[in-house]
Amino acid sequence: MVNVGIVGVGLVGSELIAQLVAHGASRNLRIVALSSSKKMHLSNEQYTGITSDWRQAVDSGEPSDLGRLASYLAAGKDHGVVIDCTSSDSVAELYPSWLKQGLSIVTPNKKGFSGDLNLYKSIVELSRSANGPFAYHESTVGAGLPVLATLTDLVKTGDKVTKIEGIFSGTLSYIFNNFSSLSSSEPKNFSEIVSVAKELGYTEPDPRDDLNGMDVARKVTICARAIGLPATLETLAVENIVPSALQTVASASEFLDRLPEFDAHFAELNGEALKEKQVLRYVGVVDPQGGSGVKLVKYPASHPFASLQGSDNIIKFTTERFPNGLIIQGAGAGAAVTAFGIFSDLIKVQERVHV
Amino acid sequence: MVNVGIVGVGLVGSELIAQLVAHGASRNLRIVALSSSKKMHLSNEQYTGITSDWRQAVDSGEPSDLGRLASYLAAGKDHGVVIDCTSSDSVAELYPSWLKQGLSIVTPNKKGFSGDLNLYKSIVELSRSANGPFAYHESTVGAGLPVLATLTDLVKTGDKVTKIEGIFSGTLSYIFNNFSSLSSSEPKNFSEIVSVAKELGYTEPDPRDDLNGMDVARKVTICARAIGLPATLETLAVENIVPSALQTVASASEFLDRLPEFDAHFAELNGEALKEKQVLRYVGVVDPQGGSGVKLVKYPASHPFASLQGSDNIIKFTTERFPNGLIIQGAGAGAAVTAFGIFSDLIKVQERVHV
């Protein structure tokens, strides 16, 4: 058995619990600890699995104490894994202490893998042993798409990655797939598409948190570090496509109200691309020779990025062994696919601890 | 350490040896046995790694005896893995005996996983234990592309695969990407493209061995079995696109000489597709509801299969969690990427035996 503790029981955490309740037992995975931001519930000394009524158990539980949750997992005779389903910096800072207690980490939280480089190095160092504990974070990039697993395989087997290029944000994928297309008759206004994306729930509460490129920058940083580059958010060239006059307006609603003033600006950029039979895409690039960054790029119709649909992510690795690229494409956001990525990582841990 | 024995030292085997000599030591992988179809070389009782002059060691070795090779690997204190780089049925039939001796299997050989269903079941059964031995065969489909690893993750985590559709053959990818395109001015003759593909070394010595669909059928069978279907080559509907009059001609050269007689036939099929603004692609399909097979299918320009280039493979999984598809694309043939897939599998074994 593997004892699983889940920190963060929002959309992704709840979906993960549902997937584990349905399919975890056959993989010897047992949820024994759950924590929301306020309350937590630990199972008993026999580490009995928590399955039904978990929500009520958490809501009526003791005050959340992640130190105690980790000690509880570490005290079990079975291997313990903490799954961080928050997006919190302060939870990520706890990973080294958890790894030191022998607990594996699985997480979709980007903070520990894209923030402070020393924290990242410490996580890597403490999860290096063949006997565990392990740290997996597939779902930080492209949700459940096998992006980091594939990158890791390429690196471990000695391939040389010469470029990683991708549309890493479902939100920006949706926006530019709809805004910049060679097949649509009449281009829509940029502001209109952003508003629809927000209504569909595709954007952050303030869409500027998508358009400023920082979410993509974190994913680029994670990919860069996965191939051994000492990348940091601070050194990455990030093209913030929020018009500068709107970067400082106070509220999301004021931003959306005023965005139409800049429709002509975006239409001009788009028009230039379309005139060359190209489309605009907002991409993240890892280039070991320099030039890593997040930016608007033009692609011809024949390029796989040009025919992307919906809110799919697409990531292309160019390597010595794959000079024409290895491409992975599909839904890169949403609770079901994010939880799938976490669950897959959890099975990798389970398989490596031989249970 | 993991002791590695390689059976088959042709193109793929040699490339794998090169990759392991360059990058295997840091992963605790050590080649200790090599066999060609005639000769073999086993290292000493200390299982010293074979690195340089391996070719000469094999050529001047003892007569090949795979039983003895397996016993030698099994007698070591370190975990042993046999890598079957042949395409032989008779080698695949040995897997159960090797697994029973505690040896893991890694292979790009499709025979054991697409042939006799009882052999397949026996391999699966004998490699089921959490402590090993293990059997990995990523490179049987799409070479090093993460096709089976991803399918396995989907299945293990309880996702429901509703369809697998792909261009599984580099040869047929090249032929139809060049034959059926919405952007090219004047379609080339089918026979001409097949001849060029043969000259480039993309086809089997007799191109009918590609065009008859059996290679794709094997890959479809492997994918179907990976999601739990009891598929066999015999029950699969395979569209053999070799004109029936040419299926029985004696030699490859006679086939190529006479293929131009059927250019009008292929041009007509292509013309019908292009008139509908679609292209022809030769695909393999796994459909759990029935309808699995290998066939010519028409796709509109916006479909990812339509814009494929070169000899890339592309495989699309449609599942409950990925209703719009998870797509993997890239080189699916060639020694470097096939060896990469084997090497990645080998690292999975190494990680699971904790060394």
XYZ file of C-alpha atoms in Angstrom:
710
model
C 0.000 0.000 0.000
C 0.922 3.656 -0.498
C -0.526 6.210 1.918
C -1.649 9.362 0.153
C -2.184 12.770 1.737
C -3.826 15.470 -0.353
C -3.294 19.149 0.437
C -5.844 21.332 -1.321
C -9.311 19.981 -2.017
C -10.572 22.469 -4.591
C -11.447 21.578 -8.185
C -8.343 19.530 -8.942
C -8.078 17.959 -5.493
C -11.734 16.896 -5.525
C -11.413 15.398 -8.993
C -8.282 13.533 -7.929
C -10.102 12.141 -4.903
C -12.925 10.977 -7.202
C -10.442 9.268 -9.556
C -8.586 7.627 -6.661
C -11.775 6.445 -4.966
C -12.851 4.851 -8.260
C -9.518 3.428 -9.450
C -6.906 3.780 -6.693
C -7.508 0.609 -4.696
C -6.420 -1.672 -7.543
C -3.150 0.296 -7.640
C -2.697 -0.022 -3.872
C -3.232 3.699 -3.343
C -5.059 4.740 -0.196
C -6.058 8.292 0.769
C -5.366 8.704 4.478
C -5.063 12.478 4.932
C -6.860 15.462 3.458
C -6.425 19.164 4.087
C -8.222 22.254 2.886
C -6.706 25.655 3.559
C -8.451 25.684 6.953
C -9.303 22.218 8.135
C -7.822 18.764 7.835
C -8.775 15.177 8.475
C -6.280 12.439 9.220
C -7.374 8.819 9.221
C -6.662 6.548 12.187
C -3.570 4.695 13.359
C -4.388 1.838 10.976
C -4.276 4.287 8.042
C -7.710 3.189 6.901
C -8.547 4.670 3.489
C -10.852 7.677 3.356
C -13.423 7.186 0.622
C -16.939 8.366 1.268
C -18.047 11.560 2.958
C -14.548 12.959 2.713
C -15.815 16.508 2.326
C -17.710 16.370 5.568
C -14.764 14.754 7.326
C -12.536 17.655 6.289
C -15.077 20.364 7.084
C -15.619 18.968 10.557
C -11.933 18.172 11.065
C -9.191 19.768 13.117
C -7.438 22.999 12.086
C -5.073 22.386 9.180
C -1.504 21.703 10.303
C 0.684 20.487 7.452
C 3.530 19.640 9.808
C 1.287 17.263 11.668
C -0.109 15.869 8.410
C 3.423 15.070 7.210
C 4.428 13.472 10.518
C 1.314 11.334 10.408
C 2.171 10.102 6.883
C 5.818 9.567 7.782
C 4.899 7.480 10.825
C 3.103 4.843 8.744
C 4.831 1.601 7.824
C 3.763 2.124 4.196
C 5.346 4.694 1.891
C 3.714 8.119 2.159
C 3.097 10.629 -0.627
C 1.978 14.224 -0.210
C 0.012 15.591 -3.146
C 0.043 19.368 -3.208
C -3.044 20.517 -5.111
C -2.636 24.122 -4.028
C -0.877 26.852 -5.979
C 0.787 28.108 -2.845
C 4.398 29.238 -2.488
C 4.406 28.468 1.204
C 3.279 24.865 0.690
C 6.001 24.392 -1.967
C 8.581 25.614 0.536
C 7.724 22.635 2.724
C 8.737 20.013 0.104
C 12.349 19.679 1.293
C 11.225 19.028 4.852
C 8.761 16.426 3.622
C 11.333 14.711 1.413
C 13.715 14.624 4.384
C 11.033 12.733 6.293
C 10.968 10.164 3.466
C 7.716 11.366 1.907
C 7.387 11.528 -1.870
C 5.858 14.616 -3.485
C 3.470 14.708 -6.438
C 2.082 18.053 -7.492
C 0.547 20.257 -10.176
C 1.754 23.303 -8.207
C 4.261 25.194 -10.357
C 5.780 27.237 -7.538
C 8.389 24.775 -6.265
C 9.665 24.026 -9.762
C 9.652 27.508 -11.313
C 10.395 29.769 -8.336
C 13.522 30.069 -6.222
C 16.306 28.087 -7.886
C 17.715 26.948 -4.548
C 14.381 25.484 -3.522
C 14.248 23.632 -6.857
C 17.787 22.294 -6.470
C 17.028 21.137 -2.980
C 13.911 19.246 -4.185
C 15.915 17.581 -6.977
C 18.777 16.685 -4.637
C 16.496 15.189 -1.995
C 14.562 13.071 -4.533
C 17.561 11.665 -6.353
C 17.956 8.340 -4.543
C 16.941 5.152 -6.348
C 15.023 4.055 -3.248
C 12.991 7.213 -2.921
C 11.485 9.451 -1.828
C 10.535 10.779 -5.246
C 9.232 14.111 -6.558
C 7.034 14.146 -9.681
C 5.383 17.215 -11.208
C 4.076 16.181 -14.645
C 0.869 18.205 -14.221
C 2.718 21.514 -13.827
C 3.117 21.666 -17.635
C 0.318 20.724 -20.028
C -1.667 19.061 -17.218
C -1.756 15.305 -17.947
C 0.011 15.510 -21.314
C 3.237 13.473 -21.130
C 5.498 16.511 -21.472
C 7.920 16.226 -18.571
C 8.044 12.407 -18.660
C 9.111 12.571 -22.296
C 11.621 15.371 -21.718
C 13.079 13.414 -18.817
C 13.413 10.281 -20.968
C 15.182 12.271 -23.680
C 17.622 13.770 -21.190
C 18.290 10.563 -19.240
C 19.109 8.646 -22.413
C 21.571 11.305 -23.558
C 19.603 12.999 -26.307
C 20.396 16.680 -26.768
C 17.374 18.966 -26.711
C 18.033 21.905 -28.999
C 14.656 23.623 -28.673
C 11.348 23.377 -26.851
C 8.538 25.437 -28.308
C 4.935 25.347 -27.279
C 1.537 26.821 -26.701
C 1.488 26.160 -22.982
C -1.642 28.041 -21.961
C -5.141 26.777 -22.713
C -6.424 30.311 -22.285
C -4.020 31.880 -24.757
C -4.475 28.943 -27.103
C -8.234 29.596 -27.180
C -7.781 33.352 -27.595
C -5.318 33.212 -30.498
C -6.880 30.193 -32.238
C -10.057 32.265 -32.437
C -8.437 35.634 -33.091
C -5.876 34.695 -35.715
C -7.024 32.188 -38.309
C -6.471 31.887 -42.034
C -9.811 30.164 -42.550
C -12.216 32.491 -40.739
C -13.929 35.060 -42.895
C -13.848 38.187 -40.771
C -11.468 38.492 -37.774
C -13.244 39.172 -34.495
C -12.190 41.909 -32.124
C -9.519 40.854 -29.655
C -11.445 42.298 -26.695
C -14.541 40.359 -27.667
C -12.676 37.047 -27.697
C -11.084 37.794 -24.312
C -14.547 38.525 -22.883
C -15.968 35.277 -24.249
C -12.977 33.350 -22.873
C -13.635 34.875 -19.470
C -17.336 34.015 -19.634
C -16.447 30.416 -20.539
C -14.294 30.231 -17.415
C -11.099 29.801 -19.454
C -9.290 32.824 -17.986
C -8.084 33.744 -14.540
C -10.505 36.031 -12.637
C -8.392 38.884 -14.002
C -7.494 37.940 -17.620
C -4.358 40.040 -17.327
C -2.945 37.186 -15.244
C -3.046 35.126 -18.454
C -2.105 37.865 -20.913
C 0.934 39.005 -18.934
C 2.648 35.720 -19.817
C 3.701 34.781 -16.301
C 1.837 31.449 -16.294
C 3.558 30.490 -19.552
C 6.861 31.777 -18.174
C 6.577 29.413 -15.224
C 6.002 26.456 -17.550
C 8.928 27.484 -19.761
C 11.117 27.715 -16.657
C 10.049 24.226 -15.560
C 10.843 22.754 -19.001
C 14.178 24.564 -19.128
C 15.148 23.206 -15.724
C 14.026 19.717 -16.798
C 16.781 19.767 -19.437
C 19.344 21.025 -16.971
C 19.335 24.771 -17.603
C 19.532 27.025 -14.526
C 16.516 29.052 -15.697
C 14.701 31.577 -13.538
C 11.594 33.661 -14.116
C 13.671 36.791 -13.616
C 16.025 36.119 -16.515
C 13.341 35.066 -18.993
C 12.267 37.504 -21.729
C 8.496 37.698 -21.342
C 6.325 39.668 -23.755
C 3.448 41.020 -21.685
C 0.660 41.575 -24.211
C -1.477 43.592 -21.821
C -1.320 47.106 -23.320
C 0.901 49.152 -21.008
C -1.835 51.700 -20.317
C -3.966 48.870 -18.914
C -1.304 47.174 -16.833
C -1.937 49.443 -13.894
C -5.719 49.919 -13.974
C -7.145 48.760 -10.689
C -9.782 46.150 -11.508
C -10.384 43.330 -13.946
C -13.680 44.908 -14.965
C -12.041 48.244 -15.743
C -9.440 46.353 -17.802
C -12.156 44.574 -19.771
C -14.098 47.805 -20.238
C -11.095 49.560 -21.701
C -9.611 46.677 -23.735
C -11.676 47.605 -26.858
C -9.588 50.817 -27.090
C -6.738 48.516 -28.125
C -8.580 46.351 -30.622
C -7.042 48.316 -33.480
C -3.573 47.581 -32.097
C -4.195 43.826 -32.007
C -5.971 43.908 -35.378
C -2.898 45.524 -36.900
C -0.581 42.826 -35.546
C -2.960 40.157 -36.793
C -3.375 41.834 -40.167
C 0.391 41.875 -40.716
C 0.554 38.136 -40.024
C -2.459 37.240 -42.162
C -1.102 39.291 -45.073
C 1.933 36.955 -45.022
C -0.430 33.944 -44.830
C 0.640 33.395 -41.244
C -1.160 33.325 -37.914
C -0.251 34.741 -34.514
C 0.364 32.409 -31.603
C 1.523 33.173 -28.078
C 4.304 30.721 -27.386
C 6.910 29.776 -24.853
C 10.369 28.865 -26.083
C 13.298 27.138 -24.403
C 16.474 27.646 -26.382
C 19.682 26.424 -24.724
C 21.660 28.740 -27.043
C 19.835 31.756 -25.601
C 16.584 33.265 -26.762
C 14.337 31.461 -24.286
C 11.227 33.451 -23.661
C 7.516 33.999 -24.026
C 6.329 35.880 -27.076
C 3.952 36.382 -29.983
C 5.212 34.447 -32.991
C 3.906 34.107 -36.562
C 3.447 30.629 -38.051
C 2.541 29.553 -41.607
C -0.608 27.493 -42.221
C 1.373 24.268 -42.595
C 2.822 24.536 -39.076
C 1.111 22.324 -36.470
C 0.666 25.346 -34.179
C -1.400 27.107 -36.857
C -4.122 24.465 -37.053
C -4.567 24.132 -33.292
C -8.196 24.117 -32.164
C -10.147 24.945 -29.033
C -7.975 25.447 -26.001
C -5.475 22.665 -26.702
C -1.855 22.882 -25.697
C 0.845 21.818 -28.125
C 4.512 21.297 -27.290
C 7.293 20.516 -29.737
C 10.700 19.169 -28.734
C 13.509 19.434 -31.262
C 16.440 17.185 -30.427
C 19.414 15.502 -32.031
C 17.400 12.297 -32.407
C 14.190 14.128 -33.392
C 15.494 16.873 -35.710
C 11.991 17.341 -37.162
C 10.424 17.444 -33.724
C 8.457 15.326 -31.314
C 5.047 16.891 -30.765
C 2.540 16.383 -27.966
C -0.900 17.955 -28.265
C -4.142 17.920 -26.305
C -6.102 19.448 -23.452
C -3.602 21.082 -21.135
C -6.016 22.450 -18.547
C -9.050 21.273 -16.629
C -9.567 19.218 -13.494
C -9.974 15.778 -15.148
C -6.750 15.888 -17.157
C -4.762 17.552 -14.366
C -5.882 14.876 -11.920
C -4.983 12.245 -14.525
C -1.425 13.594 -14.624
C -1.177 13.490 -10.826
C -2.613 9.968 -10.714
C -0.086 8.797 -13.341
C 2.757 10.250 -11.283
C 1.381 8.560 -8.190
C 1.484 5.206 -10.009
C 5.126 5.856 -10.928
C 5.863 6.326 -7.226
C 3.847 3.221 -6.357
C 5.722 1.153 -8.935
C 9.084 2.391 -7.696
C 8.321 1.484 -4.086
C 7.295 -2.025 -5.174
C 3.767 -2.262 -3.887
C 23.846 -2.296 -11.586
C 21.607 -3.859 -14.197
C 23.124 -6.517 -16.485
C 21.982 -6.099 -20.076
C 22.046 -8.775 -22.769
C 21.311 -7.706 -26.343
C 20.031 -10.217 -28.897
C 20.336 -8.881 -32.422
C 23.153 -6.486 -33.291
C 21.917 -5.070 -36.598
C 21.046 -1.416 -37.172
C 18.929 -0.943 -34.046
C 21.071 -3.151 -31.809
C 24.268 -1.360 -32.834
C 22.735 2.049 -32.266
C 21.482 0.942 -28.851
C 24.967 -0.264 -27.945
C 26.365 3.126 -28.998
C 23.798 4.972 -26.866
C 24.430 2.687 -23.873
C 28.212 2.951 -24.164
C 27.878 6.748 -24.187
C 25.151 7.200 -21.560
C 24.420 3.887 -19.841
C 27.031 3.897 -17.084
C 25.489 6.897 -15.321
C 22.214 4.950 -15.254
C 23.938 1.843 -13.862
C 23.344 -0.097 -17.072
C 26.052 -2.526 -18.137
C 26.125 -4.588 -21.344
C 27.380 -8.069 -20.446
C 26.071 -10.257 -23.277
C 25.666 -9.777 -27.022
C 24.371 -12.123 -29.680
C 24.070 -11.916 -33.431
C 22.062 -14.550 -35.279
C 25.170 -16.753 -35.408
C 27.651 -15.838 -32.732
C 27.550 -14.547 -29.196
C 29.869 -13.101 -26.601
C 29.247 -13.321 -22.876
C 31.366 -11.300 -20.472
C 33.147 -12.947 -17.541
C 31.961 -14.136 -14.128
C 32.376 -10.606 -12.777
C 29.907 -9.360 -15.391
C 32.358 -6.722 -16.573
C 30.726 -4.315 -19.014
C 31.419 -4.758 -22.733
C 32.164 -1.407 -24.304
C 34.827 -1.248 -26.962
C 35.477 -3.699 -29.760
C 32.133 -5.343 -29.136
C 31.690 -6.198 -32.802
C 34.918 -8.141 -32.924
C 34.084 -9.879 -29.646
C 30.799 -11.119 -31.109
C 32.265 -12.123 -34.472
C 34.978 -14.148 -32.796
C 32.627 -15.478 -30.110
C 31.030 -18.853 -29.498
C 28.005 -20.084 -31.476
C 24.851 -18.245 -30.428
C 22.887 -20.083 -27.736
C 20.116 -17.960 -26.269
C 19.419 -20.493 -23.540
C 22.972 -20.159 -22.326
C 22.837 -16.367 -22.676
C 19.738 -16.249 -20.462
C 21.232 -18.593 -17.845
C 24.347 -16.433 -17.732
C 22.261 -13.291 -17.114
C 20.070 -15.053 -14.557
C 23.081 -16.274 -12.597
C 24.332 -12.751 -11.861
C 23.602 -11.123 -8.519
C 22.367 -8.017 -10.370
C 19.055 -7.842 -12.188
C 19.281 -9.062 -15.791
C 17.441 -7.688 -18.834
C 17.281 -9.271 -22.257
C 16.815 -6.802 -25.095
C 15.445 -8.480 -28.193
C 16.463 -6.371 -31.183
C 15.455 -9.041 -33.684
C 12.126 -9.277 -35.461
C 12.031 -13.018 -34.891
C 9.014 -15.078 -33.857
C 11.199 -17.762 -32.346
C 13.050 -15.307 -30.101
C 9.707 -13.850 -28.925
C 8.580 -17.360 -27.985
C 11.432 -17.494 -25.473
C 10.170 -14.515 -23.418
C 8.087 -16.598 -20.992
C 11.041 -18.835 -20.182
C 13.232 -15.775 -19.638
C 10.659 -14.076 -17.410
C 10.373 -17.303 -15.392
C 14.125 -17.077 -14.787
C 13.603 -13.576 -13.377
C 14.894 -11.703 -16.421
C 13.140 -8.563 -17.626
C 12.415 -8.111 -21.325
C 12.705 -4.903 -23.349
C 12.080 -5.072 -27.070
C 11.100 -3.338 -30.308
C 10.135 -6.778 -31.712
C 6.410 -6.740 -32.459
C 6.003 -10.499 -32.679
C 5.453 -11.337 -29.003
C 2.899 -8.571 -28.554
C 0.903 -8.861 -31.779
C 1.088 -12.596 -32.533
C -0.348 -15.557 -30.668
C -2.700 -14.256 -27.962
C -1.660 -16.965 -25.526
C 1.989 -15.986 -25.819
C 0.987 -12.357 -25.155
C -1.120 -13.294 -22.121
C 1.706 -15.378 -20.750
C 4.157 -12.442 -21.105
C 1.712 -10.092 -19.349
C 1.018 -12.584 -16.591
C 4.696 -13.280 -15.914
C 5.603 -9.582 -15.778
C 2.798 -8.489 -13.497
C 4.585 -8.587 -10.132
C 5.533 -5.314 -8.457
C 9.021 -6.704 -7.827
C 9.713 -7.681 -11.401
C 10.678 -9.089 -13.771
C 9.166 -6.550 -16.157
C 8.351 -6.532 -19.877
C 8.424 -3.229 -21.786
C 7.854 -2.788 -25.511
C 7.445 0.956 -26.167
C 9.451 0.799 -29.397
C 7.080 -1.667 -31.047
C 4.724 1.239 -31.868
C 5.983 4.605 -33.117
C 9.569 3.744 -32.133
C 10.568 6.087 -29.270
C 7.369 8.144 -29.317
C 5.647 7.801 -25.915
C 2.659 5.919 -27.307
C 2.372 2.832 -25.124
C 3.555 4.593 -21.961
C 0.769 7.135 -22.382
C -1.860 4.521 -23.243
C -0.807 2.520 -20.192
C -1.098 5.587 -17.958
C -4.587 6.301 -19.307
C -5.704 2.733 -18.672
C -4.104 2.351 -15.243
C -5.726 5.556 -13.992
C -9.173 4.437 -15.143
C -9.661 6.601 -18.208
C -11.795 5.033 -20.926
C -10.181 4.984 -24.354
C -12.917 5.305 -26.956
C -10.708 5.421 -30.049
C -7.083 5.179 -31.164
C -6.366 6.423 -34.645
C -3.002 6.865 -36.218
C -0.555 6.894 -39.039
C 1.665 4.155 -37.668
C 3.985 3.555 -40.601
C 6.740 5.967 -41.569
C 6.746 4.452 -45.045
C 3.033 4.933 -45.652
C 3.176 8.345 -44.033
C 5.834 9.423 -46.537
C 3.966 7.913 -49.479
C 0.578 9.494 -48.762
C 1.936 12.840 -47.489
C 3.581 13.158 -50.895
C 0.805 11.615 -52.969
C -2.231 13.299 -51.474
C -1.826 16.956 -50.623
C -4.105 19.965 -50.935
C -1.190 22.340 -51.406
C 0.823 20.635 -54.146
C 0.150 21.821 -57.658
C 0.102 18.616 -59.674
C -0.300 15.199 -57.988
C 2.567 12.834 -58.703
C 2.045 9.269 -59.843
C 1.637 6.784 -57.023
C 4.179 4.375 -58.515
C 6.766 7.139 -58.775
C 6.444 8.015 -55.084
C 6.722 4.355 -54.077
C 9.907 4.051 -56.157
C 11.430 7.140 -54.558
C 10.490 5.833 -51.100
C 12.258 2.583 -51.891
C 15.353 4.405 -53.140
C 15.438 6.464 -49.952
C 15.446 3.240 -47.941
C 12.029 3.992 -46.407
C 10.345 0.783 -47.584
C 10.898 -2.883 -46.911
C 12.985 -4.647 -49.606
C 9.629 -5.548 -51.171
C 7.369 -2.478 -50.782
C 4.353 -4.769 -50.786
C 5.327 -5.658 -47.219
C 4.441 -2.057 -46.328
C 1.474 -1.601 -48.661
C -0.261 -4.805 -47.533
C -0.919 -3.182 -44.162
C 0.435 -6.013 -42.011
C 3.036 -3.857 -40.243
C 0.328 -1.345 -39.332
C -1.979 -4.212 -38.351
C 0.604 -5.465 -35.864
C 0.869 -2.004 -34.288
C -2.920 -1.670 -34.129
C -3.089 -5.080 -32.446
C -0.474 -4.026 -29.876
C -2.381 -0.812 -29.067
C -5.673 -2.687 -28.835
C -4.181 -5.198 -26.418
C -2.663 -2.351 -24.388
C -6.197 -1.150 -23.618
C -7.365 -4.632 -22.732
C -8.972 -5.811 -25.971
C -8.315 -9.436 -26.996
C -7.270 -8.357 -30.492
C -5.606 -10.639 -33.017
C -4.209 -10.031 -36.474
C -6.655 -12.583 -37.851
C -9.775 -10.708 -36.737
C -8.595 -7.274 -37.861
C -10.025 -5.776 -41.055
C -6.963 -4.853 -43.102
C -7.208 -3.014 -46.414
C -4.351 -4.329 -48.533
C -3.701 -1.529 -51.029
C -1.479 -3.661 -53.252
C -3.614 -4.086 -56.404
C -4.852 -7.694 -56.380
C -3.234 -8.464 -59.743
C 0.147 -7.584 -58.193
C -0.250 -9.450 -54.925
C 0.974 -12.682 -56.461
C 3.721 -11.514 -58.824
C 6.960 -13.175 -57.845
C 9.485 -10.422 -57.289
C 9.664 -6.923 -55.849
C 11.149 -5.662 -59.096
C 8.305 -7.098 -61.166
C 5.869 -5.479 -58.734
C 7.566 -2.089 -59.135
C 7.708 -2.496 -62.920
C 3.998 -3.137 -63.139
C 2.791 -0.679 -60.466
C 2.429 2.177 -63.034
C -0.438 0.179 -64.628
C -2.411 1.085 -61.502
C -1.514 4.777 -61.260
C -4.903 5.674 -62.750
C -6.614 3.668 -60.007
C -4.773 5.523 -57.238
C -5.194 8.862 -59.012
C -8.941 8.296 -59.086
C -9.096 7.601 -55.338
C -6.974 10.675 -54.691
C -9.017 12.825 -57.064
C -12.229 11.949 -55.251
C -10.685 13.025 -51.950
C -9.166 16.237 -53.283
C -12.467 17.223 -54.929
C -13.975 17.176 -51.414
C -10.988 19.209 -50.152
C -9.744 16.159 -48.307
C -6.573 14.088 -48.406
C -6.005 10.333 -48.308
C -4.151 8.796 -45.393
C -3.482 5.136 -44.612
C -4.426 4.727 -40.966
C -4.804 2.169 -38.243
C -7.827 2.398 -35.974
C -8.645 0.790 -32.652
C -12.327 1.085 -31.873
C -13.531 -0.844 -28.810
C -17.079 -0.668 -30.214
C -15.974 -2.601 -33.302
C -14.563 -1.194 -36.502
C -10.890 -1.644 -35.630
C -8.818 -1.990 -38.740
C -6.309 -0.646 -41.202
C -7.644 1.427 -44.073
C -7.469 4.411 -46.401
C -9.355 7.318 -44.852
C -10.087 10.859 -46.094
C -9.306 13.819 -43.821
C -10.088 17.535 -44.234
C -7.241 20.064 -44.347
C -7.870 21.169 -40.750
C -7.233 17.646 -39.388
C -3.780 17.115 -37.860
C -3.272 14.006 -40.029
C -3.684 16.112 -43.182
C -0.738 18.436 -42.479
C 1.690 15.659 -41.567
C 5.112 15.995 -43.174
C 7.974 13.709 -44.159
C 7.695 10.246 -42.719
C 6.344 11.233 -39.297
C 3.986 9.037 -37.355
C 0.980 10.579 -35.636
C -1.261 8.856 -33.119
C -4.437 10.254 -31.597
C -6.115 8.865 -28.476
C -9.708 9.854 -27.826
C -10.785 9.164 -24.254
C -13.347 10.223 -21.701
C -10.876 12.677 -20.219
C -9.516 13.780 -23.620
C -12.697 13.971 -25.732
C -10.892 16.164 -28.268
C -7.906 13.845 -28.380
C -4.374 13.524 -27.104
C -1.968 13.530 -30.032
C 1.625 12.340 -30.269
C 3.601 13.065 -33.417
C 7.160 12.590 -34.627
C 9.653 10.225 -36.220
C 8.344 6.705 -35.728
C 11.105 4.804 -37.496
C 14.877 4.822 -37.644
C 17.629 3.373 -35.489
C 18.273 6.432 -33.290
C 14.656 6.909 -32.157
C 14.003 3.174 -31.843
C 17.084 2.761 -29.649
C 15.933 5.790 -27.633
C 12.631 4.028 -26.905
C 14.454 0.869 -25.797
C 16.854 2.871 -23.636
C 13.913 4.688 -21.976
C 12.265 1.348 -21.199
C 15.533 0.063 -19.806
C 15.671 3.035 -17.434
C 12.122 2.231 -16.283
C 13.319 -1.278 -15.407
C 16.415 0.118 -13.704
C 14.313 2.526 -11.634
C 11.921 -0.219 -10.612
C 14.702 -2.519 -9.414
C 16.154 0.332 -7.312
C 19.677 0.576 -8.638
